[in-house]
C-alpha positions in Angstrom: 36.6 19.0 6.4 34.0 16.6 5.2 35.5 13.7 3.0 33.8 12.2 0.0 32.9 9.2 2.2 31.2 11.5 4.7 29.0 13.1 2.0 28.1 9.6 0.5 27.3 8.3 4.0 25.1 11.3 4.7 23.2 10.7 1.4 22.7 7.1 2.3 21.4 8.0 5.7 18.9 10.4 4.1 17.8 7.6 1.8 18.9 9.7 -1.2 19.6 6.5 -3.2 19.4 8.1 -6.6 21.7 10.9 -5.8 24.2 8.5 -4.2 24.2 6.1 -7.2 24.8 9.1 -9.6 27.8 10.2 -7.5 29.5 6.9 -7.5 28.8 6.0 -11.1 32.1 7.3 -12.5 34.2 5.4 -9.9 36.2 8.5 -8.8 34.8 8.9 -5.3 35.0 5.2 -4.2 37.0 2.3 -5.6 35.5 0.4 -8.5 34.9 -2.7 -6.4 32.9 -0.9 -3.8 31.0 1.2 -6.4 29.9 -2.1 -8.1 28.6 -3.4 -4.8 26.8 -0.2 -3.8 25.2 0.7 -7.2 22.6 -2.1 -7.2 21.8 -1.4 -3.5 21.1 2.2 -4.5 18.9 1.2 -7.5 17.1 -1.3 -5.4 16.5 1.1 -2.5 15.2 3.8 -4.9 12.8 1.4 -6.5 11.4 0.5 -3.0 11.2 4.1 -1.9 9.3 4.9 -5.0 6.9 2.0 -4.3 7.5 0.6 -7.8 5.7 -2.6 -6.6 5.4 -4.3 -10.0 9.2 -4.6 -10.1 9.9 -5.3 -6.4 12.3 -8.2 -6.1 13.4 -8.2 -9.7 17.1 -8.1 -10.7 18.6 -4.6 -11.0 20.4 -3.6 -14.2 23.1 -1.9 -11.9 24.2 -5.4 -10.5 23.2 -8.1 -8.1 21.1 -7.3 -5.0 21.5 -9.5 -1.9 18.9 -12.3 -2.0 17.5 -11.7 1.4 16.6 -8.0 0.5 15.0 -9.1 -2.8 12.9 -11.8 -0.9 11.7 -9.2 1.6 10.6 -6.8 -1.3 8.8 -9.7 -3.1 6.5 -10.0 -0.1 5.0 -6.6 -1.3 5.2 -7.3 -5.0 2.1 -7.4 -7.2 2.3 -10.5 -9.4 2.6 -9.6 -13.0 1.1 -12.8 -14.4 -1.9 -14.8 -13.4 0.0 -17.8 -12.2 3.2 -16.1 -10.9 4.5 -17.5 -7.6 4.8 -16.3 -4.9 1.7 -14.3 -4.8 3.2 -11.4 -2.9 0.6 -8.7 -2.1 -2.2 -10.8 -3.4 -1.5 -13.4 -0.7 -1.2 -10.7 2.1 -1.1 -7.0 2.2 0.4 -6.9 5.7 4.1 -6.7 4.5 3.0 -4.0 2.0 1.5 -1.9 4.8 4.5 -2.3 7.0 6.6 -1.1 4.1 4.2 1.8 3.4 4.6 2.9 7.1 8.4 2.9 6.7 8.2 4.9 3.4 5.8 7.4 4.9 8.1 8.0 7.9 11.1 8.4 5.5 9.2 10.9 3.3 8.3 12.8 6.4 11.8 13.1 7.7 13.0 14.1 4.1 10.1 16.6 4.0 8.9 15.1 0.8 5.3 15.9 1.4 4.0 15.2 -2.1 5.5 11.7 -2.0 4.2 11.2 1.5 0.6 12.1 0.6 0.8 9.8 -2.5 1.8 6.9 -0.3 -1.0 7.7 2.1 -3.3 7.7 -0.9 -2.1 4.3 -2.0 -2.6 3.0 1.5 -6.2 4.2 1.6 -7.1 2.6 -1.7 -6.3 -1.0 -0.5 -7.4 -0.7 3.1 -10.7 -2.6 2.6 -8.7 -5.6 1.3 -6.5 -5.3 4.4 -9.7 -5.6 6.4 -11.1 -8.4 4.4 -7.9 -10.5 4.5 -8.7 -12.4 7.7 -12.1 -13.3 6.2 -10.9 -14.2 2.7 -7.7 -15.9 3.7 -5.9 -13.8 1.1 -5.7 -10.2 0.0 -8.3 -10.3 -2.8 -6.4 -12.7 -5.1 -8.5 -13.0 -8.3 -7.5 -16.6 -8.6 -9.1 -17.4 -5.3 -11.8 -14.8 -4.5 -14.7 -16.6 -6.4 -15.2 -19.0 -3.5 -16.0 -16.2 -1.1 -18.2 -14.0 -3.3 -20.0 -16.3 -5.9 -23.0 -18.5 -5.4 -26.8 -18.2 -5.1 -28.0 -14.9 -3.9 -24.7 -13.0 -4.6 -24.8 -9.8 -6.5 -21.1 -9.4 -6.7 -20.2 -8.5 -10.3 -23.7 -9.3 -11.6 -24.9 -6.7 -14.2 -28.0 -4.8 -13.4 -30.8 -5.6 -15.9 -32.2 -2.5 -17.6 -35.4 -1.3 -15.9 -35.0 -3.6 -12.9 -34.7 -2.2 -9.3 -31.2 -1.4 -8.2 -30.5 -3.8 -5.3 -26.7 -3.3 -5.2 -25.0 -0.2 -4.0 -21.9 -0.8 -6.2 -21.1 1.9 -8.8 -20.8 0.9 -12.4 -17.0 0.9 -12.3 -17.1 -1.2 -9.2 -19.5 -3.7 -10.8 -17.3 -3.9 -13.9 -14.2 -4.5 -11.8 -15.9 -7.2 -9.7 -17.1 -9.0 -12.8 -13.5 -8.8 -14.2 -11.9 -10.1 -11.0 -13.8 -13.3 -11.3 -12.4 -14.1 -14.7 -9.1 -12.3 -15.1 -7.0 -15.2 -13.7 -7.7 -17.0 -16.9 -6.5 -14.1 -19.1 -3.0 -13.6 -20.6 -0.5 -11.5 -18.6 -1.3 -8.2 -20.5 -4.9 -8.4 -19.5 -4.0 -9.3 -16.0 -1.7 -6.4 -15.6 -4.3 -4.0 -17.1 -6.7 -5.3 -14.4 -4.2 -4.6 -11.6 -3.5 -1.2 -12.9 -7.0 0.0 -13.4 -9.5 -2.1 -11.6 -8.1 -4.0 -8.6 -8.4 -1.0 -6.3 -12.1 -0.8 -7.5 -12.6 -4.3 -6.2 -11.1 -3.2 -2.9 -13.6 -0.3 -2.8 -16.5 -2.6 -3.7 -15.7 -5.0 -0.9 -15.4 -2.2 1.5 -18.9 -1.0 0.5 -20.3 -4.5 0.9 -19.1 -4.6 4.6 -19.6 -1.0 5.6 -22.3 0.7 3.4 -24.5 -1.8 1.8 -28.2 -1.2 2.5 -29.4 -4.5 1.1 -26.7 -7.1 1.8 -26.4 -10.1 -0.4 -24.8 -13.5 0.3 -21.3 -11.9 0.1 -22.0 -10.7 3.6 -25.0 -12.8 4.9 -23.0 -16.1 4.5 -20.7 -14.9 7.2 -21.0 -15.8 10.9 -22.6 -13.0 12.8 -19.5 -12.2 14.8 -17.2 -12.3 11.9 -19.6 -10.1 10.0 -19.9 -7.5 12.8 -16.1 -7.4 13.2 -15.5 -7.0 9.5 -18.1 -4.2 9.2 -16.5 -2.2 12.1 -13.0 -2.5 10.5 -14.3 -1.5 7.0 -16.2 1.4 8.5 -12.9 2.6 10.0 -11.2 2.1 6.7 -13.9 4.2 4.9 -13.5 6.9 7.5 -9.8 7.1 6.9 -10.2 7.1 3.1 -12.8 10.0 3.3 -10.7 11.9 5.9 -8.7 15.1 5.7 -5.3 13.4 5.2 -6.2 11.5 2.2 -8.1 14.5 0.8 -4.8 16.4 0.6 -4.1 14.2 -2.5 -7.0 15.9 -4.2 -6.6 19.4 -2.9 -4.8 20.9 -5.9 -7.1 23.3 -7.9 -5.7 22.0 -11.3 -5.3 18.3 -10.9 -2.8 16.1 -8.9 0.7 17.4 -8.5 0.1 21.2 -8.6 -0.5 21.6 -4.9 2.1 20.3 -2.4 1.1 20.6 1.3 3.5 21.8 3.9 4.5 19.7 6.9 2.2 21.8 9.0 -0.7 21.2 6.7 -0.1 17.5 6.8 -0.1 17.6 10.6 -3.3 19.6 10.7 -5.0 17.3 8.3 -3.9 14.3 10.3 -5.1 15.8 13.5 -8.6 16.4 11.9 -8.6 12.8 10.6 -7.7 11.4 14.0 -10.5 13.4 15.6 -13.0 12.0 13.1 -11.6 8.4 13.4 -11.9 8.6 17.2 -15.7 8.9 16.9 -15.8 5.2 16.2 -15.1 2.9 19.2 -12.5 0.9 17.2 -10.8 4.1 16.0 -10.7 5.5 19.5 -9.1 2.4 20.9 -6.6 2.2 18.0 -5.5 5.9 18.4 -5.4 5.8 22.2 -1.8 6.8 23.3 -0.9 7.6 19.8 1.2 10.6 20.7 3.7 8.3 22.5 4.2 5.9 19.6 7.1 7.8 18.2 5.7 7.7 14.6 5.7 10.9 12.6 1.9 10.7 12.0 1.0 9.5 15.5 -1.4 6.6 15.5 -1.1 5.6 11.9 0.5 2.2 12.7 -2.2 1.5 15.3 -4.9 2.4 12.9 -3.6 0.0 10.2 -3.3 -2.6 12.8 -6.9 -2.2 13.9 -8.1 -2.5 10.4 -6.0 -5.5 9.7 -6.9 -7.1 13.0 -3.2 -7.9 13.5 -0.2 -5.8 14.6 1.5 -3.9 11.7 4.7 -2.0 12.6 6.9 0.0 10.1 9.3 -2.2 8.2 13.1 -1.7 8.3 13.8 -2.8 4.7 15.0 0.6 3.6 16.9 1.2 6.9 18.7 -2.2 6.2 19.5 -1.1 2.7 21.2 2.0 4.0 23.1 0.0 6.6 24.4 -2.3 3.8 25.5 0.7 1.8 27.3 2.5 4.6 29.0 -0.8 5.6 30.2 -1.4 2.0 31.4 2.2 1.8 33.7 1.4 4.7 
């Protein structure tokens, strides 16, 4: 017969942090001391699994979370004020993509396909910034980006004069976001947070277009060394192919808005197979996905693809696995 501890341990190993926290809340299944230690771990684990990045690394109302876990989450946190330190995902997106890979794998094993597709969609939105990071030296931090995109001959964030020829391929929302990113670091926290919520992903898209799709490059690109520029263009084209591919399009497949159509695991596998075939038409994509079926990842080749776009190895994080291990150890 299964004991209460067996059930709680099984929930922890399925990353069912919310259910686990609810079961231990009244203190009848585990001693109060252990419940007080496990509850904040559950709250923290659920926040990370939900990709609630604005609150990563913040204290939990349920109690104290070990500092080492908080610090690891902070590496993927979006700063909520212009001068907040550390800069988290604005300094580097690599920890965030490692965490996304872990979350996607967990959602696959839990058969949470809606959440999996949502995580893939988030990954697709910021891939251009992951590609630009080696060139910028940061992940599109508004406080620093001006040095790389301003100057004579740049059309980054410059309004189009009525009646003048259109020389920039950015859409109106992208131009607006680019203009905002150059000044938002001087705004108060509410304006900063509104920018992150609504426009930061547009800046990522705009930079991706600069490298991969622009027909009349301005000094945002022409100032770069030829080899750097060619490498960046190749990686941004791969990012654009992923974003336009079948897997990401599952997020938009519902006939009546997001959330009304949940793909099956088989549909996700089929969409990823189609996306892989398309990505492999590019030399960088073909190299990144070579041997993918042996990498052990639920969506074979996805870690290799992110690594190729980032130009550095990115492997799935173990943050949530380590939270589960802490919980099962504490349960005794």
